[in-house]
mmCIF file of C-alpha atoms in Angstrom:
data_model
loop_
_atom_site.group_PDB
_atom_site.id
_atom_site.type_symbol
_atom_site.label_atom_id
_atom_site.label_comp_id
_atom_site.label_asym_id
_atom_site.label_seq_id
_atom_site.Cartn_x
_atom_site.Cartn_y
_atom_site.Cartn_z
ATOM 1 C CA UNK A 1 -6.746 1.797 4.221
ATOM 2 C CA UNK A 2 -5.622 -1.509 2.815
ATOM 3 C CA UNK A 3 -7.111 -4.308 1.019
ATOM 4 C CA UNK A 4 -5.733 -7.294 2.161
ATOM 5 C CA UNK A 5 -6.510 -11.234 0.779
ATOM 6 C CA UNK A 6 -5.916 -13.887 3.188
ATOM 7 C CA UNK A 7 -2.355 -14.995 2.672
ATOM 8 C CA UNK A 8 -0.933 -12.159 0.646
ATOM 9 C CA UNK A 9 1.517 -9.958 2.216
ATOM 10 C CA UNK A 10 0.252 -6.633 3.447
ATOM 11 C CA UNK A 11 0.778 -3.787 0.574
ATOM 12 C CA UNK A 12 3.615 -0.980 1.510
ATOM 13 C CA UNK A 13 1.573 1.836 0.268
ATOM 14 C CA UNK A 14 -2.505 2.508 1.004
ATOM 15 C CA UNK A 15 -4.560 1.388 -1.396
ATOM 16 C CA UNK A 16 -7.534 3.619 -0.136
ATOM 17 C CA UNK A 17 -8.229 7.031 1.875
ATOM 18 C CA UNK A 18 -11.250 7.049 4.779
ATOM 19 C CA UNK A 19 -11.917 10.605 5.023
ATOM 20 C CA UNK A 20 -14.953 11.480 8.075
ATOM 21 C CA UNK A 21 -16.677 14.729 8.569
ATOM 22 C CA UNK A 22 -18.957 15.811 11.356
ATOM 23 C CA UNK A 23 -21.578 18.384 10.466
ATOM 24 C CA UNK A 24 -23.753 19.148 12.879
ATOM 25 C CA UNK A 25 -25.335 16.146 14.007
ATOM 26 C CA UNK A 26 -24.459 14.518 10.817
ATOM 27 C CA UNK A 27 -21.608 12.325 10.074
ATOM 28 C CA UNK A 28 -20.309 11.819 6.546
ATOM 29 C CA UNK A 29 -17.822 8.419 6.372
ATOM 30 C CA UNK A 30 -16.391 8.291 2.927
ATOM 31 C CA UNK A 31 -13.958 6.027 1.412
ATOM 32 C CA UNK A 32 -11.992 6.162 -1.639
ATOM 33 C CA UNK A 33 -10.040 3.751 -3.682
ATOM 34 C CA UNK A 34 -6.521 4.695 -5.093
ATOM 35 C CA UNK A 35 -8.052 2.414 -7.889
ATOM 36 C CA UNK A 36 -11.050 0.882 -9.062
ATOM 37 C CA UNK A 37 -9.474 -2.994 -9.668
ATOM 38 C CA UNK A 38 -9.173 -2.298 -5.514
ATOM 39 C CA UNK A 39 -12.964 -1.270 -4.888
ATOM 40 C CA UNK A 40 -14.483 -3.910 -2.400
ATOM 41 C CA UNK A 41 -18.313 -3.355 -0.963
ATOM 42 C CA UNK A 42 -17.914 -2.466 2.499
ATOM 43 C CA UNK A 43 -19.829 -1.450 5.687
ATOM 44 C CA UNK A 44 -19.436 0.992 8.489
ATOM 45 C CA UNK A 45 -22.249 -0.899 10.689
ATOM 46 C CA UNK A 46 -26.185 -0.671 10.972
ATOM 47 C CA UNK A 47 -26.366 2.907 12.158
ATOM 48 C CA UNK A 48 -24.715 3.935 8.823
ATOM 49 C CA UNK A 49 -26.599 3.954 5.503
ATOM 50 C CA UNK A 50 -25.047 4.602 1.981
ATOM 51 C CA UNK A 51 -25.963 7.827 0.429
ATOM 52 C CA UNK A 52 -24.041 6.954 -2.760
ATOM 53 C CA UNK A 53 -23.481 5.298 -5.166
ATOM 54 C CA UNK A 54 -27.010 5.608 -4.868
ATOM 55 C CA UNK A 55 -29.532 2.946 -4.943
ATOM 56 C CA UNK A 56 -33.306 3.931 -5.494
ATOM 57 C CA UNK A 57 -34.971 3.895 -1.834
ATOM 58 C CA UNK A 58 -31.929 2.855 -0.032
ATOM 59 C CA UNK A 59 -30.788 6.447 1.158
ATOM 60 C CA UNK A 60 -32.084 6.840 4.421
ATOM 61 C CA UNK A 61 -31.148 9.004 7.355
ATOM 62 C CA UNK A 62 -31.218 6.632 11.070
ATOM 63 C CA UNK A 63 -32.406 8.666 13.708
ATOM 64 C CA UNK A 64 -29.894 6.508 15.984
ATOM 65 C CA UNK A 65 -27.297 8.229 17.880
ATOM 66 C CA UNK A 66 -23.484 7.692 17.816
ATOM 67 C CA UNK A 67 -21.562 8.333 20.950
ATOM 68 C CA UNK A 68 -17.351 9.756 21.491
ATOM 69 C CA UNK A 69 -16.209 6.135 21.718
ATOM 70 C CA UNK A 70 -17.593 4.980 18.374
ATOM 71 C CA UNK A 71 -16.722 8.366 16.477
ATOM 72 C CA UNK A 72 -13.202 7.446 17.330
ATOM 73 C CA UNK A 73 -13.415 3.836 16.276
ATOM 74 C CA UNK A 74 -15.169 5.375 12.853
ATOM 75 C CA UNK A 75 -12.108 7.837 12.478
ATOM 76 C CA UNK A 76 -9.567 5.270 12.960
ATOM 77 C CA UNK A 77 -11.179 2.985 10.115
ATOM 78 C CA UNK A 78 -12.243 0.638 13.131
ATOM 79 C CA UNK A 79 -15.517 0.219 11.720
ATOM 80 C CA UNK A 80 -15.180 -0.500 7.863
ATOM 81 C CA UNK A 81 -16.071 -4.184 7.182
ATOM 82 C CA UNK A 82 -15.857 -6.099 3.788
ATOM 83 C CA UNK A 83 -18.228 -7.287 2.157
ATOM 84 C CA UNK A 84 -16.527 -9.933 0.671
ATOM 85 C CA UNK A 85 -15.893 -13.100 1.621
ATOM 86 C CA UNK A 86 -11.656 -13.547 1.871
ATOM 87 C CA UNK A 87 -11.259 -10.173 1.683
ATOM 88 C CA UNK A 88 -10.182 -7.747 4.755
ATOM 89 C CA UNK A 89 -10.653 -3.901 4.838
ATOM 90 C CA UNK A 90 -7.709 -2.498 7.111
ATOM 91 C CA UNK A 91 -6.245 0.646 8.382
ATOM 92 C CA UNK A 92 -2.839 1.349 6.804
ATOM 93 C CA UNK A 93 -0.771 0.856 10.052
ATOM 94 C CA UNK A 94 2.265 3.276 9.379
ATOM 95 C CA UNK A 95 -0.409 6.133 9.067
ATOM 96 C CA UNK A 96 -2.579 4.973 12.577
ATOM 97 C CA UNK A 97 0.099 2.997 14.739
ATOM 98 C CA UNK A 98 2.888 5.863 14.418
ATOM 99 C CA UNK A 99 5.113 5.140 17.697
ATOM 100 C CA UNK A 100 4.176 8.136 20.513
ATOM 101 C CA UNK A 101 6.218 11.022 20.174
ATOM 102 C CA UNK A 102 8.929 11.833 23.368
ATOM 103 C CA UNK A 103 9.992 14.488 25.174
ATOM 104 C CA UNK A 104 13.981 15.180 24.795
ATOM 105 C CA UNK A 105 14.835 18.055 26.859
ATOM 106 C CA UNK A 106 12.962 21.152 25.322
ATOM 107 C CA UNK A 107 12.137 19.193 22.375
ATOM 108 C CA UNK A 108 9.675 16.668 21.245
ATOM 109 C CA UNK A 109 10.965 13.975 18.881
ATOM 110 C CA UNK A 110 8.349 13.242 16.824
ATOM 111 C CA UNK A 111 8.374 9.836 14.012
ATOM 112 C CA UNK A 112 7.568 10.151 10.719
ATOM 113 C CA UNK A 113 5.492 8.673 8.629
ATOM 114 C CA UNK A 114 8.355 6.172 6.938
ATOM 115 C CA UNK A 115 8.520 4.519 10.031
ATOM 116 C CA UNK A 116 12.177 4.815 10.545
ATOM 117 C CA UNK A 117 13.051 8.551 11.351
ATOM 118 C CA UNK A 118 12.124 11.226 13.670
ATOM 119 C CA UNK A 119 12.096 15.036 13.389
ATOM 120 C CA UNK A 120 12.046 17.245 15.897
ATOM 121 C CA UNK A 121 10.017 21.012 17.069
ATOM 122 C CA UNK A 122 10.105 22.705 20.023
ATOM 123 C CA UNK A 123 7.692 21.459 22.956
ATOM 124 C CA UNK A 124 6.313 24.938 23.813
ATOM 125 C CA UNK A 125 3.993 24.408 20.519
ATOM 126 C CA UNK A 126 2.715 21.505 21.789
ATOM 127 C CA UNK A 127 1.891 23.228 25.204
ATOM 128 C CA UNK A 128 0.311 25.791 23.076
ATOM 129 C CA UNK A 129 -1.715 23.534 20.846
ATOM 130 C CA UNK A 130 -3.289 21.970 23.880
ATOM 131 C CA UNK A 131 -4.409 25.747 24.524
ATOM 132 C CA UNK A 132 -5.500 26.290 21.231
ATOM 133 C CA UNK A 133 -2.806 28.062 19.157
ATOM 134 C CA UNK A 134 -2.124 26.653 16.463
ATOM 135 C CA UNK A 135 1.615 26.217 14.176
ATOM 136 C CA UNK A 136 2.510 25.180 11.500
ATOM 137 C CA UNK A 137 5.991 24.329 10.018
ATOM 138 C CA UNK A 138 7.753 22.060 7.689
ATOM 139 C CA UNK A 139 10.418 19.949 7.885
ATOM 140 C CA UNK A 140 12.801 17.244 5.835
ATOM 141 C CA UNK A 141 12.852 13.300 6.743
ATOM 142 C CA UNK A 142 15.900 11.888 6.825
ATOM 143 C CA UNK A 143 14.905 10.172 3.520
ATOM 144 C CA UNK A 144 14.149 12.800 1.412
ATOM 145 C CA UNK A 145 10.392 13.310 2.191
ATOM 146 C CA UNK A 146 8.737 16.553 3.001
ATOM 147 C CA UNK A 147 6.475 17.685 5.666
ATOM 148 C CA UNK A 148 3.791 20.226 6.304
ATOM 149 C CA UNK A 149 3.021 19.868 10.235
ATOM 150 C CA UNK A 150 0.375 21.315 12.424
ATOM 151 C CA UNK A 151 -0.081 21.329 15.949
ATOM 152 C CA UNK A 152 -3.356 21.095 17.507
ATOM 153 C CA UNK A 153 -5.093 20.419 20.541
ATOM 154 C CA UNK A 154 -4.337 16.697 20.508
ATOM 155 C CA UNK A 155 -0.682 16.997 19.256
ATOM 156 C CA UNK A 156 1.278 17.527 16.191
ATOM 157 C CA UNK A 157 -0.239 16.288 12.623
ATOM 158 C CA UNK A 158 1.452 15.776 9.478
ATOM 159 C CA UNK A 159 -0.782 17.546 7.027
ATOM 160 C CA UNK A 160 0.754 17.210 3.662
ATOM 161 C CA UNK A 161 3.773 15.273 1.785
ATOM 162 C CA UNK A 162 5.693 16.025 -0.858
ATOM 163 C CA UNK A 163 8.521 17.915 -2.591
ATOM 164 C CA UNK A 164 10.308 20.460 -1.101
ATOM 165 C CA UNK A 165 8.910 23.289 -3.407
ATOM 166 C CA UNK A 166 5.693 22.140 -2.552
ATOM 167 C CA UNK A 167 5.465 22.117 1.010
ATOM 168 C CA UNK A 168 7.249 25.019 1.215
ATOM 169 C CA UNK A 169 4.725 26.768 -1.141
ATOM 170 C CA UNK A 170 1.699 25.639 1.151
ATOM 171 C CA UNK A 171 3.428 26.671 4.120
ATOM 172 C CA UNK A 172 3.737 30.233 2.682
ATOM 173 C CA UNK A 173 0.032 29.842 1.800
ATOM 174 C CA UNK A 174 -0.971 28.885 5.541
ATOM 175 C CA UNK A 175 -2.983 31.717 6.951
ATOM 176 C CA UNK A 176 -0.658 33.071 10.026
ATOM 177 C CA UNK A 177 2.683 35.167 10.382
ATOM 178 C CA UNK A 178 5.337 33.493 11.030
ATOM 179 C CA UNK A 179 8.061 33.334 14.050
ATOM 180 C CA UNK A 180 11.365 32.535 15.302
ATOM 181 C CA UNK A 181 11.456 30.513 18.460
ATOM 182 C CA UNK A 182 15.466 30.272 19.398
ATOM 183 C CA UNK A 183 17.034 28.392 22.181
ATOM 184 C CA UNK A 184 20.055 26.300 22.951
ATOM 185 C CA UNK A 185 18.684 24.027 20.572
ATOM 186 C CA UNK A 186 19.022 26.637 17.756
ATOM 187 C CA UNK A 187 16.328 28.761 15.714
ATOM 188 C CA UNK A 188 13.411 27.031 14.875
ATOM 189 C CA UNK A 189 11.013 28.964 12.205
ATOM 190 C CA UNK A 190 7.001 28.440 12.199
ATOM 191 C CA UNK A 191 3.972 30.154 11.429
ATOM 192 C CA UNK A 192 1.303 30.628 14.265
ATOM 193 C CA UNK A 193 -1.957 30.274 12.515
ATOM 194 C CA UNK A 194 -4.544 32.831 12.169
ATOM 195 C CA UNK A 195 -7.208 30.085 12.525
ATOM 196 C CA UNK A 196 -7.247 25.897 12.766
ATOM 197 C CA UNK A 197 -5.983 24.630 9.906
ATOM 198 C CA UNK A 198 -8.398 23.595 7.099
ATOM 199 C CA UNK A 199 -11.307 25.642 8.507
#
C-alpha cells in the first residue's frame, strides 16, 4: 500500500503491508504501516468493524455476508478508504499490476517484481500447480535481487526477497524434496512441496 497526497509523486517503495486472512467464516483485514509518521485512519467499508486499536463498545462482529467478488476486491486493497481528507490509500502497483506472465516454448517467462526483468521456470509446474502440487524454487533478477517462488493453483508467487544466503536458506527450510527437471532448456532445480506453502 501507498499513501499518496494529492499532487505529490507516487513513493517507489510501499509505505504499508495489507495482509487478509480467512478463518472460517471470519475474515481478518489488517494493515500495517512501514512507519507511524505514515499511519492514516482508514476503512474497509460498512460490513467491516475495527477490532483494534480498540475502542470501548466499538468491536462488533456484522452478521452480514461477503461474497467471492468482494473478497477479491478486499485482497487486492480495493476496499481500503482514507479517512482523511487529501489523502489517498492505494495499492502499491508494481506488487498488484505485475504484467501477465507468457508462455515461451516450454517455459513461462515470468516479471519480477522491479518491473523491468523476467525470470524464467519450466511450464510443467504451472500445469501442476493448477492440479495442486506445489514447487518451490529460487531464482536471481537481473538486478541483483533474490527470489523465493511458489507455484500454486492460480500461478507462480514470489514469496520472499532478499539476499542470496537468505533465500537460499528458506528454500532449504521449505518442507519438500527437491528435483531436477532437465530439458533442452537445461536443468532446472526445485523442491515439490510436502504441503501448500505457509500452512
Amino acid at each position: 500500500m501507498v499513501v499518496r497526497i494529492d499532487g505529490v509523486a507516487v513513493p517507489e517503495t510501499p509505505q504499508g503491508y495489507l495482509v487478509t486472512i480467512i478463518l472460517g467464516k471470519l475474515l481478518l483485514h489488517l494493515l500495517r504501516f512501514t512507519s507511524p509518521h505514515l499511519a492514516i485512519d482508514a476503512s474497509a467499508g460498512a460490513e467491516f468493524s475495527e477490532l483494534w486499536p480498540a475502542v470501548a463498545g466499538t468491536a462488533r462482529l456484522g452478521s452480514k455476508g461477503i461474497d467471492d467478488k468482494r473478497i477479491n476486491k478486499v485482497e487486492k486493497g480495493a476496499a481500503l478508504r482514507s479517512l482523511m481528507p487529501g489523502v489517498l490509500l492505494e495499492a502499491w502497483k508494481p506488487a498488484t499490476e505485475l504484467p501477465q506472465s507468457t508462455l515461451q516454448d516450454s517455459m513461462v517467462k515470468l516479471p519480477t517484481p522491479c518491473g523491468k526483468h523476467f525470470i524464467f521456470y519450466p511450464a510443467n509446474l504451472a500445469l501442476a500447480g493448477m492440479r495442486g502440487v506445489y514447487h518451490a524454487f529460487l531464482t536471481n533478477c537481473e538486478c541483483g535481487k533474490s527470489y523465493l517462488i511458489v507455484t500454486e493453483g492460480d500461478g507462480a508467487h514470489f514469496k520472499l526477497e532478499g539476499s542470496q544466503e537468505a533465500i537460499t536458506d528458506a528454500y532449504e527450510r521449505a518442507p519438500g524434496h527437491e528435483i531436477t527437471l532437465e530439458d533442452e532448456n537445461g536443468v532446472f532445480l526445485c523442491k515439490r512441496l510436502a504441503k501448500e506453502w505457509g500452512s
